[in-house]
């Protein structure tokens, strides 16, 4: 048995349109269909020009991040059955629109790269080829290590809306991920990268990032740890590191 759902989809082609509009489509829905399946149906049956990103279809790649009925979510993870009769879809905020739901992630990646998202061990590679962590040291990274870089937290954070240089929750959480890593020895450099008016202290603890994370990670707590350590460094207090 299928039912019909109405999709209202944000459409905008900067090369042709003066402003955006919403296009409406009626999609037959069967059990198990996701919002991404609905978009695929629209693209196949009604308009092959509809632009959006997707890849894995199972919440791993983070490509299909968008705004669905008032919340930032991954389209492949939202069952149509859990939504009402109308499905309204908008692109992620704070990023330029390339076309329709397809946004330019360049600022997101620039900020991500700016925090040096890789291990800086400060000594030559060990002969064994491995840098060992204890289980507790690894567990300390649980609340941040599974980030899939979908950008939902970035879009949901209001600070990114009025400070385009703000590093944002994903980059800051990643900075803390390496700051807390027992194998990393670049504490001062890492804190200097997130200091300043567009860094961790710019976060107003709004919790939107924590609420929308599809992996149930906690960017807010990670940023709070950076804040604590920034204050400690100003007061020449020993870094606490473990705080998430
Ligand atoms: Fe934004 Fe998250 Fe901070 S939503 S203000 S980065 S707690």
Coordinates of C-alpha atoms and ligand atoms in Angstrom, one line a residue:
X1 CA 0.0 0.0 0.0
X2 CA 1.4 3.4 -0.9
X3 CA 0.2 6.8 0.2
X4 CA 1.0 10.2 -1.4
X5 CA 3.2 12.8 0.3
X6 CA 3.6 16.3 -0.8
X7 CA 7.2 17.5 -1.1
X8 CA 8.0 21.2 -1.0
X9 CA 11.5 21.6 -2.2
X10 CA 13.7 24.7 -2.2
X11 CA 14.8 25.5 -5.8
X12 CA 17.4 28.1 -6.8
X13 CA 19.8 28.3 -9.7
X14 CA 22.0 31.3 -9.2
X15 CA 22.9 31.3 -12.9
X16 CA 19.2 31.7 -14.0
X17 CA 17.0 32.7 -11.0
X18 CA 16.7 36.2 -9.4
X19 CA 15.4 34.5 -6.2
X20 CA 14.5 31.1 -4.8
X21 CA 11.1 29.4 -4.9
X22 CA 9.6 26.2 -3.6
X23 CA 8.5 23.6 -6.1
X24 CA 5.9 21.1 -5.1
X25 CA 5.8 17.4 -6.0
X26 CA 3.5 14.5 -5.1
X27 CA 5.5 11.4 -4.2
X28 CA 4.0 7.9 -3.8
X29 CA 5.4 6.5 -0.5
X30 CA 5.8 2.9 0.5
X31 CA 7.0 1.6 3.9
X32 CA 10.7 2.1 4.4
X33 CA 11.1 5.1 2.1
X34 CA 13.4 7.9 3.3
X35 CA 13.5 11.5 2.4
X36 CA 16.4 10.8 0.2
X37 CA 14.4 8.1 -1.6
X38 CA 11.7 10.8 -2.1
X39 CA 14.2 13.2 -3.7
X40 CA 15.5 10.4 -5.9
X41 CA 12.0 9.7 -7.1
X42 CA 11.4 13.4 -7.8
X43 CA 14.7 13.6 -9.8
X44 CA 13.9 10.5 -11.7
X45 CA 10.2 11.1 -12.5
X46 CA 9.7 14.9 -12.4
X47 CA 12.9 16.9 -12.8
X48 CA 16.3 15.5 -13.6
X49 CA 17.8 19.0 -12.9
X50 CA 17.0 18.9 -9.1
X51 CA 20.5 19.2 -7.4
X52 CA 21.4 17.7 -4.1
X53 CA 24.3 15.5 -2.7
X54 CA 24.1 11.9 -1.6
X55 CA 26.2 8.9 -1.7
X56 CA 26.1 6.0 0.8
X57 CA 22.4 6.0 1.7
X58 CA 23.1 4.7 5.2
X59 CA 24.3 7.6 7.4
X60 CA 28.0 7.1 6.9
X61 CA 29.2 9.6 4.3
X62 CA 27.3 12.6 5.6
X63 CA 26.6 13.9 2.0
X64 CA 22.8 14.3 2.2
X65 CA 22.7 16.9 5.1
X66 CA 19.8 19.3 4.7
X67 CA 16.9 21.0 6.5
X68 CA 13.9 18.8 6.7
X69 CA 10.6 20.0 8.3
X70 CA 12.4 22.4 10.6
X71 CA 15.4 20.3 11.6
X72 CA 18.9 19.7 10.2
X73 CA 19.1 16.0 9.4
X74 CA 20.6 13.5 7.0
X75 CA 18.0 12.8 4.3
X76 CA 18.9 9.1 4.2
X77 CA 18.1 8.7 7.9
X78 CA 14.7 10.2 7.9
X79 CA 11.8 7.8 7.3
X80 CA 9.0 9.5 5.4
X81 CA 6.5 7.7 7.7
X82 CA 7.7 9.7 10.7
X83 CA 6.9 13.0 8.9
X84 CA 3.4 14.6 8.4
X85 CA 1.7 14.9 5.0
X86 CA 4.0 17.8 3.9
X87 CA 7.8 17.4 3.6
X88 CA 9.5 20.8 3.3
X89 CA 13.2 20.7 2.4
X90 CA 15.7 23.5 2.4
X91 CA 19.5 23.6 1.9
X92 CA 21.9 23.9 4.8
X93 CA 22.4 27.5 6.1
X94 CA 25.5 29.6 6.2
X95 CA 26.9 28.2 3.0
X96 CA 26.5 29.5 -0.6
X97 CA 24.0 27.7 -2.8
X98 CA 25.5 26.2 -5.9
X99 CA 22.1 24.9 -7.0
X100 CA 18.9 23.9 -5.2
X101 CA 19.9 21.8 -2.1
X102 CA 23.6 21.6 -3.2
X103 CA 25.7 24.0 -1.2
X104 CA 29.3 25.1 -1.4
X105 CA 31.2 23.4 1.5
X106 CA 34.4 25.3 0.8
X107 CA 34.3 27.5 4.0
X108 CA 33.5 24.4 6.1
X109 CA 36.6 22.6 4.8
X110 CA 38.8 25.7 5.0
X111 CA 38.0 26.0 8.7
X112 CA 38.5 22.3 9.2
X113 CA 41.9 22.4 7.7
X114 CA 42.8 25.5 9.7
X115 CA 42.8 23.5 13.0
X116 CA 45.3 21.0 11.6
X117 CA 43.1 17.9 11.9
X118 CA 45.9 15.3 12.2
X119 CA 48.2 13.9 14.8
X120 CA 51.2 16.1 15.7
X121 CA 53.3 13.6 17.9
X122 CA 56.4 15.8 18.1
X123 CA 58.8 12.9 17.8
X124 CA 59.9 10.5 15.0
X125 CA 57.7 7.5 14.2
X126 CA 58.4 4.5 16.5
X127 CA 60.1 1.5 14.9
X128 CA 57.0 -0.6 15.5
X129 CA 55.0 1.8 13.3
X130 CA 52.4 2.2 16.0
X131 CA 51.7 4.8 18.6
X132 CA 50.0 2.8 21.4
X133 CA 47.1 4.2 23.5
X134 CA 45.5 2.6 26.5
X135 CA 41.8 1.7 26.3
X136 CA 41.0 4.6 28.7
X137 CA 43.0 7.0 26.6
X138 CA 41.0 5.9 23.5
X139 CA 37.7 6.0 25.4
X140 CA 38.4 9.7 26.2
X141 CA 37.9 10.4 22.5
X142 CA 34.6 8.6 22.2
X143 CA 32.5 11.7 22.2
X144 CA 34.2 13.2 19.1
X145 CA 36.0 10.6 17.1
X146 CA 33.1 9.3 15.0
X147 CA 32.4 12.7 13.3
X148 CA 31.4 12.1 9.7
X149 CA 31.8 15.8 8.7
X150 CA 28.3 16.2 7.4
X151 CA 28.2 19.9 8.3
X152 CA 24.8 19.7 10.1
X153 CA 26.3 21.2 13.2
X154 CA 27.8 24.1 11.2
X155 CA 24.4 24.8 9.5
X156 CA 22.6 24.7 12.9
X157 CA 24.9 27.1 14.7
X158 CA 23.6 30.6 14.8
X159 CA 27.0 32.1 15.4
X160 CA 28.1 30.9 11.9
X161 CA 25.2 33.1 10.7
X162 CA 26.6 36.4 11.9
X163 CA 30.4 35.7 12.1
X164 CA 31.5 34.1 8.8
X165 CA 35.0 33.6 10.2
X166 CA 33.8 31.6 13.3
X167 CA 35.5 28.2 13.1
X168 CA 32.3 26.5 13.9
X169 CA 31.5 23.3 15.9
X170 CA 32.9 20.7 13.6
X171 CA 36.3 22.2 13.3
X172 CA 36.5 23.1 17.0
X173 CA 35.4 19.6 18.0
X174 CA 38.1 18.2 15.8
X175 CA 40.7 20.5 17.3
X176 CA 39.7 19.2 20.7
X177 CA 39.8 15.6 19.4
X178 CA 43.5 16.0 18.7
X179 CA 44.1 18.2 21.8
X180 CA 42.9 15.3 24.0
X181 CA 44.7 12.6 22.1
X182 CA 47.4 11.1 24.4
X183 CA 49.7 10.7 21.4
X184 CA 49.5 14.4 20.3
X185 CA 52.1 16.7 21.7
X186 CA 51.1 20.1 20.2
X187 CA 49.0 21.5 23.0
X188 CA 50.1 25.1 22.8
X189 CA 49.9 25.2 19.0
X190 CA 46.4 23.6 19.1
X191 CA 45.2 26.1 21.6
X192 CA 46.7 29.0 19.6
X193 CA 44.7 27.8 16.5
X194 CA 41.4 28.1 18.4
X195 CA 42.1 31.2 20.4
X196 CA 41.0 34.7 19.1
X197 CA 37.7 36.2 18.5
X198 CA 36.6 33.7 15.8
X199 CA 37.7 30.6 17.8
X200 CA 36.3 28.6 20.8
X201 CA 35.4 31.6 22.9
X202 CA 33.0 32.8 20.2
X203 CA 30.8 29.8 21.0
X204 CA 27.7 30.9 23.0
X205 CA 26.9 27.4 24.2
X206 CA 23.7 27.2 22.2
X207 CA 23.7 23.4 22.1
X208 CA 22.2 23.3 18.5
X209 CA 25.3 21.4 17.3
X210 CA 24.9 18.8 19.9
X211 CA 21.2 18.4 19.2
X212 CA 21.5 17.8 15.4
X213 CA 24.6 15.6 15.4
X214 CA 23.5 12.4 13.6
X215 CA 26.2 10.4 15.4
X216 CA 25.1 11.7 18.9
X217 CA 28.5 13.3 19.5
X218 CA 28.9 16.3 21.7
X219 CA 30.6 19.3 20.0
X220 CA 29.4 21.6 22.8
X221 CA 31.3 19.7 25.4
X222 CA 34.4 19.5 23.2
X223 CA 34.3 23.3 22.7
X224 CA 33.8 23.8 26.5
X225 CA 37.0 21.8 27.0
X226 CA 38.9 24.0 24.7
X227 CA 37.6 27.1 26.5
X228 CA 38.6 25.7 29.9
X229 CA 42.1 25.0 28.6
X230 CA 42.4 28.4 26.9
X231 CA 41.6 30.1 30.2
X232 CA 44.1 27.7 32.0
X233 CA 46.8 28.6 29.5
X234 CA 46.2 32.4 30.1
X235 CA 46.6 31.8 33.8
X236 CA 49.6 29.6 33.4
X237 CA 47.7 26.7 35.0
X238 CA 48.5 23.2 33.9
X239 CA 46.2 22.0 31.0
X240 CA 43.4 19.8 32.2
X241 CA 42.9 18.1 28.9
X242 CA 40.3 15.5 30.0
X243 CA 37.1 17.4 30.3
X244 CA 34.5 16.0 27.9
Ligands
LIG1 FE1 27.2 27.0 18.1 FE2 27.3 24.6 19.2 FE3 28.5 26.7 20.4 S1 25.6 25.5 18.2 S2 27.2 28.4 19.8 S3 29.0 25.8 18.4 S4 27.4 25.1 21.4

